[in-house]
PDB file of N, CA, C and O in Angstrom:
ATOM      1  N   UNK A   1      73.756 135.000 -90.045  1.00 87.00           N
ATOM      2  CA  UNK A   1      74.615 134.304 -89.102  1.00 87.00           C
ATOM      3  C   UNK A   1      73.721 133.595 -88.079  1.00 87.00           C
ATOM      4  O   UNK A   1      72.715 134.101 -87.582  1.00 87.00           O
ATOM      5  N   UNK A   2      74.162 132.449 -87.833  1.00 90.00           N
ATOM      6  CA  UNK A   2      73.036 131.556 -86.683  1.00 90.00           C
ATOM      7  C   UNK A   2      72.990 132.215 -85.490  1.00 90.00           C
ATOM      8  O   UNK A   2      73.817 133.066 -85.161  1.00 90.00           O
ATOM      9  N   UNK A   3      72.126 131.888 -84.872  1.00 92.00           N
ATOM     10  CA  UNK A   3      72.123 132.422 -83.395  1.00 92.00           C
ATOM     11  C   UNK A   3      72.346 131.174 -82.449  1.00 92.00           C
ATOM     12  O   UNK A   3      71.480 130.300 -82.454  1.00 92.00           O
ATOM     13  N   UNK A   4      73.383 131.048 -81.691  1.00 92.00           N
ATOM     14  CA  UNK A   4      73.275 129.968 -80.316  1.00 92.00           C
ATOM     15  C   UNK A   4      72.573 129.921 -79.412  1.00 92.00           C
ATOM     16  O   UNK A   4      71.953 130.985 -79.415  1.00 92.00           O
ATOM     17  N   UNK A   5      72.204 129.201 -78.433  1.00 93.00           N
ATOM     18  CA  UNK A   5      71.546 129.844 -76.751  1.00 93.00           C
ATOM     19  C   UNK A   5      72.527 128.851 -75.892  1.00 93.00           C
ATOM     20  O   UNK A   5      72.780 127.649 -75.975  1.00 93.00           O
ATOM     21  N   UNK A   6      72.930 129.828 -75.095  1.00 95.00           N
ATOM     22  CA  UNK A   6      74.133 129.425 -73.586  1.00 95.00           C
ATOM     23  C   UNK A   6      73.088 129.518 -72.689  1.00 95.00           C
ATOM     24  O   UNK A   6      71.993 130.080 -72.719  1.00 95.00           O
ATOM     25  N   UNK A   7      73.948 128.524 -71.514  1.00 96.00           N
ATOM     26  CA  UNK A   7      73.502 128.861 -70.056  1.00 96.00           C
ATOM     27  C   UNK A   7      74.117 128.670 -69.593  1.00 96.00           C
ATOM     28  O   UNK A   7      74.824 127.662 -69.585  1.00 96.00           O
ATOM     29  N   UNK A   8      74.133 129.964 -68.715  1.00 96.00           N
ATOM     30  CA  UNK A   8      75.343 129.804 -67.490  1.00 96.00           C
ATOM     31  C   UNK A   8      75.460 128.558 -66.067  1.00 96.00           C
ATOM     32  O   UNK A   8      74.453 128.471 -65.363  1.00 96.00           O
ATOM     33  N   UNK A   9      76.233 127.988 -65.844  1.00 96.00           N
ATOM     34  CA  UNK A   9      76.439 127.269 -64.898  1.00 96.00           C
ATOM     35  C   UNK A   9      76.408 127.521 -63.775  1.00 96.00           C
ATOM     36  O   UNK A   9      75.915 126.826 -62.887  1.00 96.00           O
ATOM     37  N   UNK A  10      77.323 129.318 -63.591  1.00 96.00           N
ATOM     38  CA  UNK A  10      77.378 129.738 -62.342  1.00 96.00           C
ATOM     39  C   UNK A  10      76.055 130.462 -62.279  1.00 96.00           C
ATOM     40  O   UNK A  10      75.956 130.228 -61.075  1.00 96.00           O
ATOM     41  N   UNK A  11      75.382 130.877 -62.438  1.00 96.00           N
ATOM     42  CA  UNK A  11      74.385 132.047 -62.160  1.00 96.00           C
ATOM     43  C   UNK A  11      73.200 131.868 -62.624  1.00 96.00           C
ATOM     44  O   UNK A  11      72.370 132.697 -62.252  1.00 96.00           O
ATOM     45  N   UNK A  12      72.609 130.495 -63.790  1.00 95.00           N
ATOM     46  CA  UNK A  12      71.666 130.561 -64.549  1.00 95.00           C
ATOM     47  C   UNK A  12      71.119 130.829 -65.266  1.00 95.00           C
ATOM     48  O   UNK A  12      70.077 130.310 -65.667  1.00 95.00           O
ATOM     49  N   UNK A  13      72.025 132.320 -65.889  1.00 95.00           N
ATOM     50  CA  UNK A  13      71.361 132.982 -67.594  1.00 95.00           C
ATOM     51  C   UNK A  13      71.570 132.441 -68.414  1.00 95.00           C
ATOM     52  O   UNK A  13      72.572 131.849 -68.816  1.00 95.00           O
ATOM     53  N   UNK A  14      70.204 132.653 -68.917  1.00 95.00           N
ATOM     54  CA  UNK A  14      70.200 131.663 -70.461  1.00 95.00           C
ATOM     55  C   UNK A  14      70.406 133.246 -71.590  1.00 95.00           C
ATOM     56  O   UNK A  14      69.843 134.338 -71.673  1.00 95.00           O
ATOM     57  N   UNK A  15      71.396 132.630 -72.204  1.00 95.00           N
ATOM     58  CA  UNK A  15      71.614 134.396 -73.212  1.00 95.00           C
ATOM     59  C   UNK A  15      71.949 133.339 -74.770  1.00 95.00           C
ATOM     60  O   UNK A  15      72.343 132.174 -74.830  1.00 95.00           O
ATOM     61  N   UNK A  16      71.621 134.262 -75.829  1.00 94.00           N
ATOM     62  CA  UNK A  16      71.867 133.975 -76.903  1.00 94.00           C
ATOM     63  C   UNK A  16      73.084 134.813 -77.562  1.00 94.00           C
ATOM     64  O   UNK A  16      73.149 136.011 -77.285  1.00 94.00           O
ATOM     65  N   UNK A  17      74.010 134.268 -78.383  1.00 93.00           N
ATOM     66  CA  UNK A  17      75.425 134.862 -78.961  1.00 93.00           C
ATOM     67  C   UNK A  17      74.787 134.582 -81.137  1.00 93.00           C
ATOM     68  O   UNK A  17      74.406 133.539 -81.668  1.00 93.00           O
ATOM     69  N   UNK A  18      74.862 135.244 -81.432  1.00 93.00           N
ATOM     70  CA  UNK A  18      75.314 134.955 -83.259  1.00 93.00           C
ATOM     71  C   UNK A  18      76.719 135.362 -83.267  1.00 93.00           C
ATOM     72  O   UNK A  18      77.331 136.369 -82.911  1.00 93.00           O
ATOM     73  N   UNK A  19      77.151 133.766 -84.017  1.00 92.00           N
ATOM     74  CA  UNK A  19      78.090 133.621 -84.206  1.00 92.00           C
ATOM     75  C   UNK A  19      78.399 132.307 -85.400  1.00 92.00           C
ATOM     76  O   UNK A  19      77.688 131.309 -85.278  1.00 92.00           O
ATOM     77  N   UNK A  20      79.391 132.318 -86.474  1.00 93.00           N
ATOM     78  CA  UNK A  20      79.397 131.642 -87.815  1.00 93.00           C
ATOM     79  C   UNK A  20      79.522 129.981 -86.861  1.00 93.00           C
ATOM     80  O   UNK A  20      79.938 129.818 -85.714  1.00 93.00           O
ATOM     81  N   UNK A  21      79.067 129.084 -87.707  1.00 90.00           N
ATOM     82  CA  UNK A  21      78.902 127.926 -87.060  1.00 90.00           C
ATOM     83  C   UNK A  21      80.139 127.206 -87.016  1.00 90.00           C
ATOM     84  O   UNK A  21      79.943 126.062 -86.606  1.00 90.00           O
ATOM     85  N   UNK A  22      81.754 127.525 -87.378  1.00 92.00           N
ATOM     86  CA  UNK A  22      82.850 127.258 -86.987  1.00 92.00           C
ATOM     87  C   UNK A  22      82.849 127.723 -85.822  1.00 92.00           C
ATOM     88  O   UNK A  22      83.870 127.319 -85.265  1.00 92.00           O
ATOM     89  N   UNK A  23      82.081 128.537 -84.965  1.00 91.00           N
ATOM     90  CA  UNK A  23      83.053 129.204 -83.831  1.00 91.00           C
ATOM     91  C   UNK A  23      81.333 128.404 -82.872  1.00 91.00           C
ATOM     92  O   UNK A  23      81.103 129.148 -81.919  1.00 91.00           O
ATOM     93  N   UNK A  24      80.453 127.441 -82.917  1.00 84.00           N
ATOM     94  CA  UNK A  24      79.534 127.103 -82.790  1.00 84.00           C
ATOM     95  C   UNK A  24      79.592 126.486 -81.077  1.00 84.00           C
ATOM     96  O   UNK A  24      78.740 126.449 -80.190  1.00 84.00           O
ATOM     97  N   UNK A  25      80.786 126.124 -81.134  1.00 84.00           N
ATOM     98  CA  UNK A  25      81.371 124.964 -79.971  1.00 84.00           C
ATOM     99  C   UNK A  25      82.225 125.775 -79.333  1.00 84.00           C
ATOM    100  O   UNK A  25      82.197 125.454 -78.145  1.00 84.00           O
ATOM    101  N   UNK A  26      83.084 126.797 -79.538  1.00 90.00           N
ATOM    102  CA  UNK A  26      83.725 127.563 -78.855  1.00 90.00           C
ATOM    103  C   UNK A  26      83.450 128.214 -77.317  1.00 90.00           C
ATOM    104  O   UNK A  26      82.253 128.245 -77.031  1.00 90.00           O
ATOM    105  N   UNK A  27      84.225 128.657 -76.445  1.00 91.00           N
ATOM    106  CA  UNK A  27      83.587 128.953 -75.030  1.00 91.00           C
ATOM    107  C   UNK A  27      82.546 130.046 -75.544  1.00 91.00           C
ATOM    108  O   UNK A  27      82.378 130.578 -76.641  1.00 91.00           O
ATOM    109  N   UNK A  28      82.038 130.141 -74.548  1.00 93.00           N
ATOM    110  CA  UNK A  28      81.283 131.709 -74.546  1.00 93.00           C
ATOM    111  C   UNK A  28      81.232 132.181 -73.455  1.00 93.00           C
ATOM    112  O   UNK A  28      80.956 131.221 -72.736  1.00 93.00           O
ATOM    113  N   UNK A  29      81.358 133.441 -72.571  1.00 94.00           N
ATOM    114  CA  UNK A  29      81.255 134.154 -71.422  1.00 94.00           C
ATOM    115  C   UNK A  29      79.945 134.553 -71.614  1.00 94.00           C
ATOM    116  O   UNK A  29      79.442 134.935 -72.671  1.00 94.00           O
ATOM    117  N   UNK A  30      79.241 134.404 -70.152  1.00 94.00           N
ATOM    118  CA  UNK A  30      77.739 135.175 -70.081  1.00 94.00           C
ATOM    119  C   UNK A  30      77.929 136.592 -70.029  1.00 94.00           C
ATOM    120  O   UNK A  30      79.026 137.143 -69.943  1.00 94.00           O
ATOM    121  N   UNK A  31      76.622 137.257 -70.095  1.00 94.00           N
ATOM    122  CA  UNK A  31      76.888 138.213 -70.108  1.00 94.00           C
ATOM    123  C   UNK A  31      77.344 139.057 -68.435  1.00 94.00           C
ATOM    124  O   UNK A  31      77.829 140.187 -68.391  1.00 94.00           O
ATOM    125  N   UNK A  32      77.158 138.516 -67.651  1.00 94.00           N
ATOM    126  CA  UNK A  32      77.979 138.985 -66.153  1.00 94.00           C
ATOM    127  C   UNK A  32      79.128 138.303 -65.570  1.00 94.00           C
ATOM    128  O   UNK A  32      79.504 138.248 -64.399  1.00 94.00           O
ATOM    129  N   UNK A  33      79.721 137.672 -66.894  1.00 94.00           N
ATOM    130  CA  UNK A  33      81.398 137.525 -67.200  1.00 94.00           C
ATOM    131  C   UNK A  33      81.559 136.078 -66.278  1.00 94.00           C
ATOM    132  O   UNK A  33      82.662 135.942 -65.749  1.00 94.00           O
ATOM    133  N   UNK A  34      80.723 135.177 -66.083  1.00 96.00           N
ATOM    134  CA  UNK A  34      81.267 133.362 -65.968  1.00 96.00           C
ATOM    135  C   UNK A  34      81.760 133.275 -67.249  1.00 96.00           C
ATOM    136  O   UNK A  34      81.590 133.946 -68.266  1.00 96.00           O
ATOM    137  N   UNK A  35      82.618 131.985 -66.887  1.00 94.00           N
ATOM    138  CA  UNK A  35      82.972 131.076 -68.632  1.00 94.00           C
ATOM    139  C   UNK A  35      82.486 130.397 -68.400  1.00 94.00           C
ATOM    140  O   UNK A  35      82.155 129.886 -69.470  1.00 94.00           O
ATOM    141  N   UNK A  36      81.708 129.354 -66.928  1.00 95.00           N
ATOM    142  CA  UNK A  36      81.147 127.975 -67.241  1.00 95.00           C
ATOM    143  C   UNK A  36      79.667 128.310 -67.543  1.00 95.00           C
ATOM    144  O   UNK A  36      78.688 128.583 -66.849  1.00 95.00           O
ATOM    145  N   UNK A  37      79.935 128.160 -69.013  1.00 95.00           N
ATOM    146  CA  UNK A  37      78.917 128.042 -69.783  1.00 95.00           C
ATOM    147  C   UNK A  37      78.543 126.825 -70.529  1.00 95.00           C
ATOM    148  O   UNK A  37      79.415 125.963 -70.638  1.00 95.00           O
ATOM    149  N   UNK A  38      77.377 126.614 -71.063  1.00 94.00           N
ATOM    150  CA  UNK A  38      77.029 125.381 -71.821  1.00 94.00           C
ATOM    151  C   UNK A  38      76.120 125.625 -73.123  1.00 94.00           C
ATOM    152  O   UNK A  38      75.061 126.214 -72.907  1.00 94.00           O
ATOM    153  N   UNK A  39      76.317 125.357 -74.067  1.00 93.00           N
ATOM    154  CA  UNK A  39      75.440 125.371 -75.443  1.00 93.00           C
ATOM    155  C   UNK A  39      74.449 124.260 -75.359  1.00 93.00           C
ATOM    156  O   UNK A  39      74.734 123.073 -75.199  1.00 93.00           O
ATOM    157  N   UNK A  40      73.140 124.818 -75.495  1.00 93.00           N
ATOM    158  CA  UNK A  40      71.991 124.765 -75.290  1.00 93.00           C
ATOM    159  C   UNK A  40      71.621 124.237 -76.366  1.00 93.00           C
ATOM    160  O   UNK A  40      71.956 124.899 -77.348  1.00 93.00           O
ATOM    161  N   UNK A  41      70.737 122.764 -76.716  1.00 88.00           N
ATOM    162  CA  UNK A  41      70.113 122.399 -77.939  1.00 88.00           C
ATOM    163  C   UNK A  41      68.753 123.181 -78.327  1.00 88.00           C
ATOM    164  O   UNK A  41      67.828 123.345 -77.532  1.00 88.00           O
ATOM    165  N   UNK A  42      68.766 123.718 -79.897  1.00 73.00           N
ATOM    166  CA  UNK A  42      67.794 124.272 -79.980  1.00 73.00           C
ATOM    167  C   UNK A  42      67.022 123.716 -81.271  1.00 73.00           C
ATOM    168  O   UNK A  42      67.544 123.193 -82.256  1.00 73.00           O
ATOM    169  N   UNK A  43      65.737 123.935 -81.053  1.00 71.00           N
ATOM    170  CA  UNK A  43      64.921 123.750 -82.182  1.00 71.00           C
ATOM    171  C   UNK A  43      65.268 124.447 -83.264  1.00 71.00           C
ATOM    172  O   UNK A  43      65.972 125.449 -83.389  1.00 71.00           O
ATOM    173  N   UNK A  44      64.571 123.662 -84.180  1.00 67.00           N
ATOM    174  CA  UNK A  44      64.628 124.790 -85.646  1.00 67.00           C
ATOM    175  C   UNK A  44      63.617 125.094 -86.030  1.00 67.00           C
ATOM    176  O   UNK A  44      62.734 124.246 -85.904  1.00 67.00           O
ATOM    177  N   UNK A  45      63.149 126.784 -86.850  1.00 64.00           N
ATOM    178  CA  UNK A  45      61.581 126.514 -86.786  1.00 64.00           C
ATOM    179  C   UNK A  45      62.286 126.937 -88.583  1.00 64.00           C
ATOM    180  O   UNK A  45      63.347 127.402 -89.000  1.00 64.00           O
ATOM    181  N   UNK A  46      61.114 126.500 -89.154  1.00 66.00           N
ATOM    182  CA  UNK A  46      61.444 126.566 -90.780  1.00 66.00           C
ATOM    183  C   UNK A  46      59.826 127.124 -90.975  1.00 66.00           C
ATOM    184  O   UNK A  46      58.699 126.941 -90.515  1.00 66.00           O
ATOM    185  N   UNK A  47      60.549 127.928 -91.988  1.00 73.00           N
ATOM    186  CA  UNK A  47      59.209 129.135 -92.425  1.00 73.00           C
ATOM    187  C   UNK A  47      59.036 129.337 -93.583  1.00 73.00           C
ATOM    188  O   UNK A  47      60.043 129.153 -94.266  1.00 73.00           O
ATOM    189  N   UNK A  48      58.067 129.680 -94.160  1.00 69.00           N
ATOM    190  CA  UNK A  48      58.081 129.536 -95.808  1.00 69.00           C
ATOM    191  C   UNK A  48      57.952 129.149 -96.517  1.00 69.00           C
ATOM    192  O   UNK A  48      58.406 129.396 -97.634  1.00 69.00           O
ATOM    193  N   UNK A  49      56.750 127.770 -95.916  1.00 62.00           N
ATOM    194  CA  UNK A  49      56.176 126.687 -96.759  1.00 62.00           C
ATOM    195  C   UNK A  49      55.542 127.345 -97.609  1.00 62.00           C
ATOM    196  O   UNK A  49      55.790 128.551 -97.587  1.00 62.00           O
ATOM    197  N   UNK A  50      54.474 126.848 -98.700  1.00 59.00           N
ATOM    198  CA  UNK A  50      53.459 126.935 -99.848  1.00 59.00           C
ATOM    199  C   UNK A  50      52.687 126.677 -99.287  1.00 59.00           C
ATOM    200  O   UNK A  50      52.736 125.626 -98.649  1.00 59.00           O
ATOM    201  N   UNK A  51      51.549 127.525 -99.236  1.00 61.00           N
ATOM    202  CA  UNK A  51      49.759 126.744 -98.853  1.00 61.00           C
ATOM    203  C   UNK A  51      50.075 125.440 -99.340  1.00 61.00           C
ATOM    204  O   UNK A  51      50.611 124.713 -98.504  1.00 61.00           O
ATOM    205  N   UNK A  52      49.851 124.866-100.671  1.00 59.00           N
ATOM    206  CA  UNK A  52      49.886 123.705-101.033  1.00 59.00           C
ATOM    207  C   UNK A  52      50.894 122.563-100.334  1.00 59.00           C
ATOM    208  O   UNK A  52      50.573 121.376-100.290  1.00 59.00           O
ATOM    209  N   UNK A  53      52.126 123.066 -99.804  1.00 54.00           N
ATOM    210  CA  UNK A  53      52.733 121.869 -99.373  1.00 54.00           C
ATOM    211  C   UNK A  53      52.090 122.031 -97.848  1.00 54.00           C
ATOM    212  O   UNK A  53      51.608 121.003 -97.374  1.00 54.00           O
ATOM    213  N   UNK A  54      52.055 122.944 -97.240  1.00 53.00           N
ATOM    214  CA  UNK A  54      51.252 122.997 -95.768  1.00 53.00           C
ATOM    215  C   UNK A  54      49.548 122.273 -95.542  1.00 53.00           C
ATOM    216  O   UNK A  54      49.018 121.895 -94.498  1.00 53.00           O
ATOM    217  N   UNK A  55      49.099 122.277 -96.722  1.00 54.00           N
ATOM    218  CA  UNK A  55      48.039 122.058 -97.087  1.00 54.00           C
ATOM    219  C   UNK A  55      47.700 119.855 -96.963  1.00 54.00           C
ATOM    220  O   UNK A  55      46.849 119.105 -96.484  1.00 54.00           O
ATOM    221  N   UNK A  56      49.119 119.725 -97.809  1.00 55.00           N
ATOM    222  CA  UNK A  56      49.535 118.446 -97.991  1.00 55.00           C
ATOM    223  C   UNK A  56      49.721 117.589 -97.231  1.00 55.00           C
ATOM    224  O   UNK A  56      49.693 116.417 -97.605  1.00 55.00           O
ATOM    225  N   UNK A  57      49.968 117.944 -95.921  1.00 58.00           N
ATOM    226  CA  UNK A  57      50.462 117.651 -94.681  1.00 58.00           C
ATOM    227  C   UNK A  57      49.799 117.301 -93.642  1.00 58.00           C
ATOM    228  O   UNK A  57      50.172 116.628 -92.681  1.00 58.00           O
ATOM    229  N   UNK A  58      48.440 117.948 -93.938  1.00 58.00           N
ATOM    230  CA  UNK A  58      47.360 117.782 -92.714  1.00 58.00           C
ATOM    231  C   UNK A  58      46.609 116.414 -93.828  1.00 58.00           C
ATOM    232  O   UNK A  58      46.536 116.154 -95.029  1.00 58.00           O
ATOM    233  N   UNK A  59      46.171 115.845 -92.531  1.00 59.00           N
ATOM    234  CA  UNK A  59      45.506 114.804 -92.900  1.00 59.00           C
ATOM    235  C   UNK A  59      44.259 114.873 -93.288  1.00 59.00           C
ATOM    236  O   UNK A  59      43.613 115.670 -92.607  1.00 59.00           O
ATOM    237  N   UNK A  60      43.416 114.128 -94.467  1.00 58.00           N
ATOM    238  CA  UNK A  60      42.305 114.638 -95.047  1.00 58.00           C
ATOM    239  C   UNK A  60      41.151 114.664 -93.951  1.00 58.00           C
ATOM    240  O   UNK A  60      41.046 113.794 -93.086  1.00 58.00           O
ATOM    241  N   UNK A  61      40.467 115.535 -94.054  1.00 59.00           N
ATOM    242  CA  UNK A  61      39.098 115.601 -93.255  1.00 59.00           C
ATOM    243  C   UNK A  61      38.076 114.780 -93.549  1.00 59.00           C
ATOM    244  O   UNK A  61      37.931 114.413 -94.715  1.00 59.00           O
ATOM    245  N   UNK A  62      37.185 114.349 -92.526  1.00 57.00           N
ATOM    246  CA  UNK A  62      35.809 113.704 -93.036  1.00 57.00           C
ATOM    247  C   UNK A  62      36.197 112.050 -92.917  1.00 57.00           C
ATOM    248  O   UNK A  62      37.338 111.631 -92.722  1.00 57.00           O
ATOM    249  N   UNK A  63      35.333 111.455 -93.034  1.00 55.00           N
ATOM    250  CA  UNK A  63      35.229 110.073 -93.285  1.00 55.00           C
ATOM    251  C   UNK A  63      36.487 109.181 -92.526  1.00 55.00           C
ATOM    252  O   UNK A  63      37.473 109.768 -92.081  1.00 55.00           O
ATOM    253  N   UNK A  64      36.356 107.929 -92.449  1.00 55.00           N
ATOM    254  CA  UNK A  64      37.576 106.941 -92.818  1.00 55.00           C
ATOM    255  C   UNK A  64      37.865 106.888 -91.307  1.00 55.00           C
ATOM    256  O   UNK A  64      37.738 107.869 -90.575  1.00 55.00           O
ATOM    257  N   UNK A  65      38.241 105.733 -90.916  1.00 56.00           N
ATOM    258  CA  UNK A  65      38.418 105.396 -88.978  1.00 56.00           C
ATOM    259  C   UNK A  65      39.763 105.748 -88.819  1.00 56.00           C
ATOM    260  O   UNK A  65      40.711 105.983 -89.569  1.00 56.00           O
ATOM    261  N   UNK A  66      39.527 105.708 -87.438  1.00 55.00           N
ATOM    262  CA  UNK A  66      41.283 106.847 -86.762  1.00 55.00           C
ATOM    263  C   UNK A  66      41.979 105.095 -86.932  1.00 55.00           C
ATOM    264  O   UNK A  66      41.909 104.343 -87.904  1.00 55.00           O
ATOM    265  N   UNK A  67      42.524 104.913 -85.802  1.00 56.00           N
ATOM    266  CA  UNK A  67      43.342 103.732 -85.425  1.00 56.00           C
ATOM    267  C   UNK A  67      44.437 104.082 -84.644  1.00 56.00           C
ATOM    268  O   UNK A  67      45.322 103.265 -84.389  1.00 56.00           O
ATOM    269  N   UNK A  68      44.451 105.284 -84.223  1.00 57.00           N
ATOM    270  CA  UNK A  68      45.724 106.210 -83.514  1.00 57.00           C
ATOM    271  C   UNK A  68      46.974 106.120 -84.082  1.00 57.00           C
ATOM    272  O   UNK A  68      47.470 106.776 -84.998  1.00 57.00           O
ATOM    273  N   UNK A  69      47.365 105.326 -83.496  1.00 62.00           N
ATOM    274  CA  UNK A  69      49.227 105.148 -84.545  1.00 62.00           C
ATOM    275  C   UNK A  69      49.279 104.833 -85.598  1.00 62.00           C
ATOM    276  O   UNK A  69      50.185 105.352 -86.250  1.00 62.00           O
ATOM    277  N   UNK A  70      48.407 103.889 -86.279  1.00 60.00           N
ATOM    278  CA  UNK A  70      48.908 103.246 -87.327  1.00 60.00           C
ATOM    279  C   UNK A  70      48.054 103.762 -88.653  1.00 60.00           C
ATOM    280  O   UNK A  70      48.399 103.395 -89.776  1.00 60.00           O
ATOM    281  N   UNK A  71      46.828 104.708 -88.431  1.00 59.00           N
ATOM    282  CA  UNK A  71      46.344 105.492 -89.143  1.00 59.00           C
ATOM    283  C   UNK A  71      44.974 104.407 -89.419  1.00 59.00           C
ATOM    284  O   UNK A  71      44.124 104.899 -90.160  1.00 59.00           O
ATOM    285  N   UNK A  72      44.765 103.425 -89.062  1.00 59.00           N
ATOM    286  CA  UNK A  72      43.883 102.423 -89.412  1.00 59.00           C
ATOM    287  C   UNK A  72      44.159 101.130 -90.268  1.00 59.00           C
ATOM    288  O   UNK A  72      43.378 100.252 -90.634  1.00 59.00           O
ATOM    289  N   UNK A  73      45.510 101.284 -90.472  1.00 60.00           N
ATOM    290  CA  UNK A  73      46.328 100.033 -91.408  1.00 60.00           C
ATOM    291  C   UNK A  73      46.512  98.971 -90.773  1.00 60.00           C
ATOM    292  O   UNK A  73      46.099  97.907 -91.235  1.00 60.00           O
ATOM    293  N   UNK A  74      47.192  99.036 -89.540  1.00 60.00           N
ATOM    294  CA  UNK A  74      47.433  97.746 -89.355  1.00 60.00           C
ATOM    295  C   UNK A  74      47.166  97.132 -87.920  1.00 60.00           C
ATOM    296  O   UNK A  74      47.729  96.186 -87.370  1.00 60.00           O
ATOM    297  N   UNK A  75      46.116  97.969 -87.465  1.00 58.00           N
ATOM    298  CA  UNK A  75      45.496  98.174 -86.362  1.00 58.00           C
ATOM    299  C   UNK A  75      44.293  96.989 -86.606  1.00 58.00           C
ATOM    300  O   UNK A  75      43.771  96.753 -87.696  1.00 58.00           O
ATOM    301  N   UNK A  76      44.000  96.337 -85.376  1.00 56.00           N
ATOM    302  CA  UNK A  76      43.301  95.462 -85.350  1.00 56.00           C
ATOM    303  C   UNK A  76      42.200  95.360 -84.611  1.00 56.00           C
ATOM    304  O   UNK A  76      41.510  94.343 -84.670  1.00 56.00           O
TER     305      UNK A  76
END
């Protein structure tokens, strides 16, 4: 089941609720009983890559000019 993160309006706690992602948007009470609460945007962390695809990802070592943004393509 996902986990949310609230923060309270009146008081400032930031608390987390699991709850099925139909009920995602629903109020939530903090835990020292405000309702003005607000759902909090959260990251996602994803786990469980392959060496090889983690591997894939980093850019090759050694040789060859930076160019910062554009990797050296279209940098002038």
């Amino acid at each position: 089941m996902p986990r949310y993160e609230y923060r309270c309006r009146a008081c400032g706690t930031t608390f987390e609720l699991s709850r099925p992602m139909a009920e995602s948007s629903a109020p939530a009470s903090c835990p020292d009983g405000h309702d003005d609460t607000v759902k909090l945007l959260s990251t996602v962390a994803v786990t469980g890559a392959s060496p090889s695809a983690a591997s894939s990802a980093r850019p090759p070592s050694g040789g060859g000019g930076g160019g910062g943004c554009c990797g050296g393509g279209c940098c002038g």
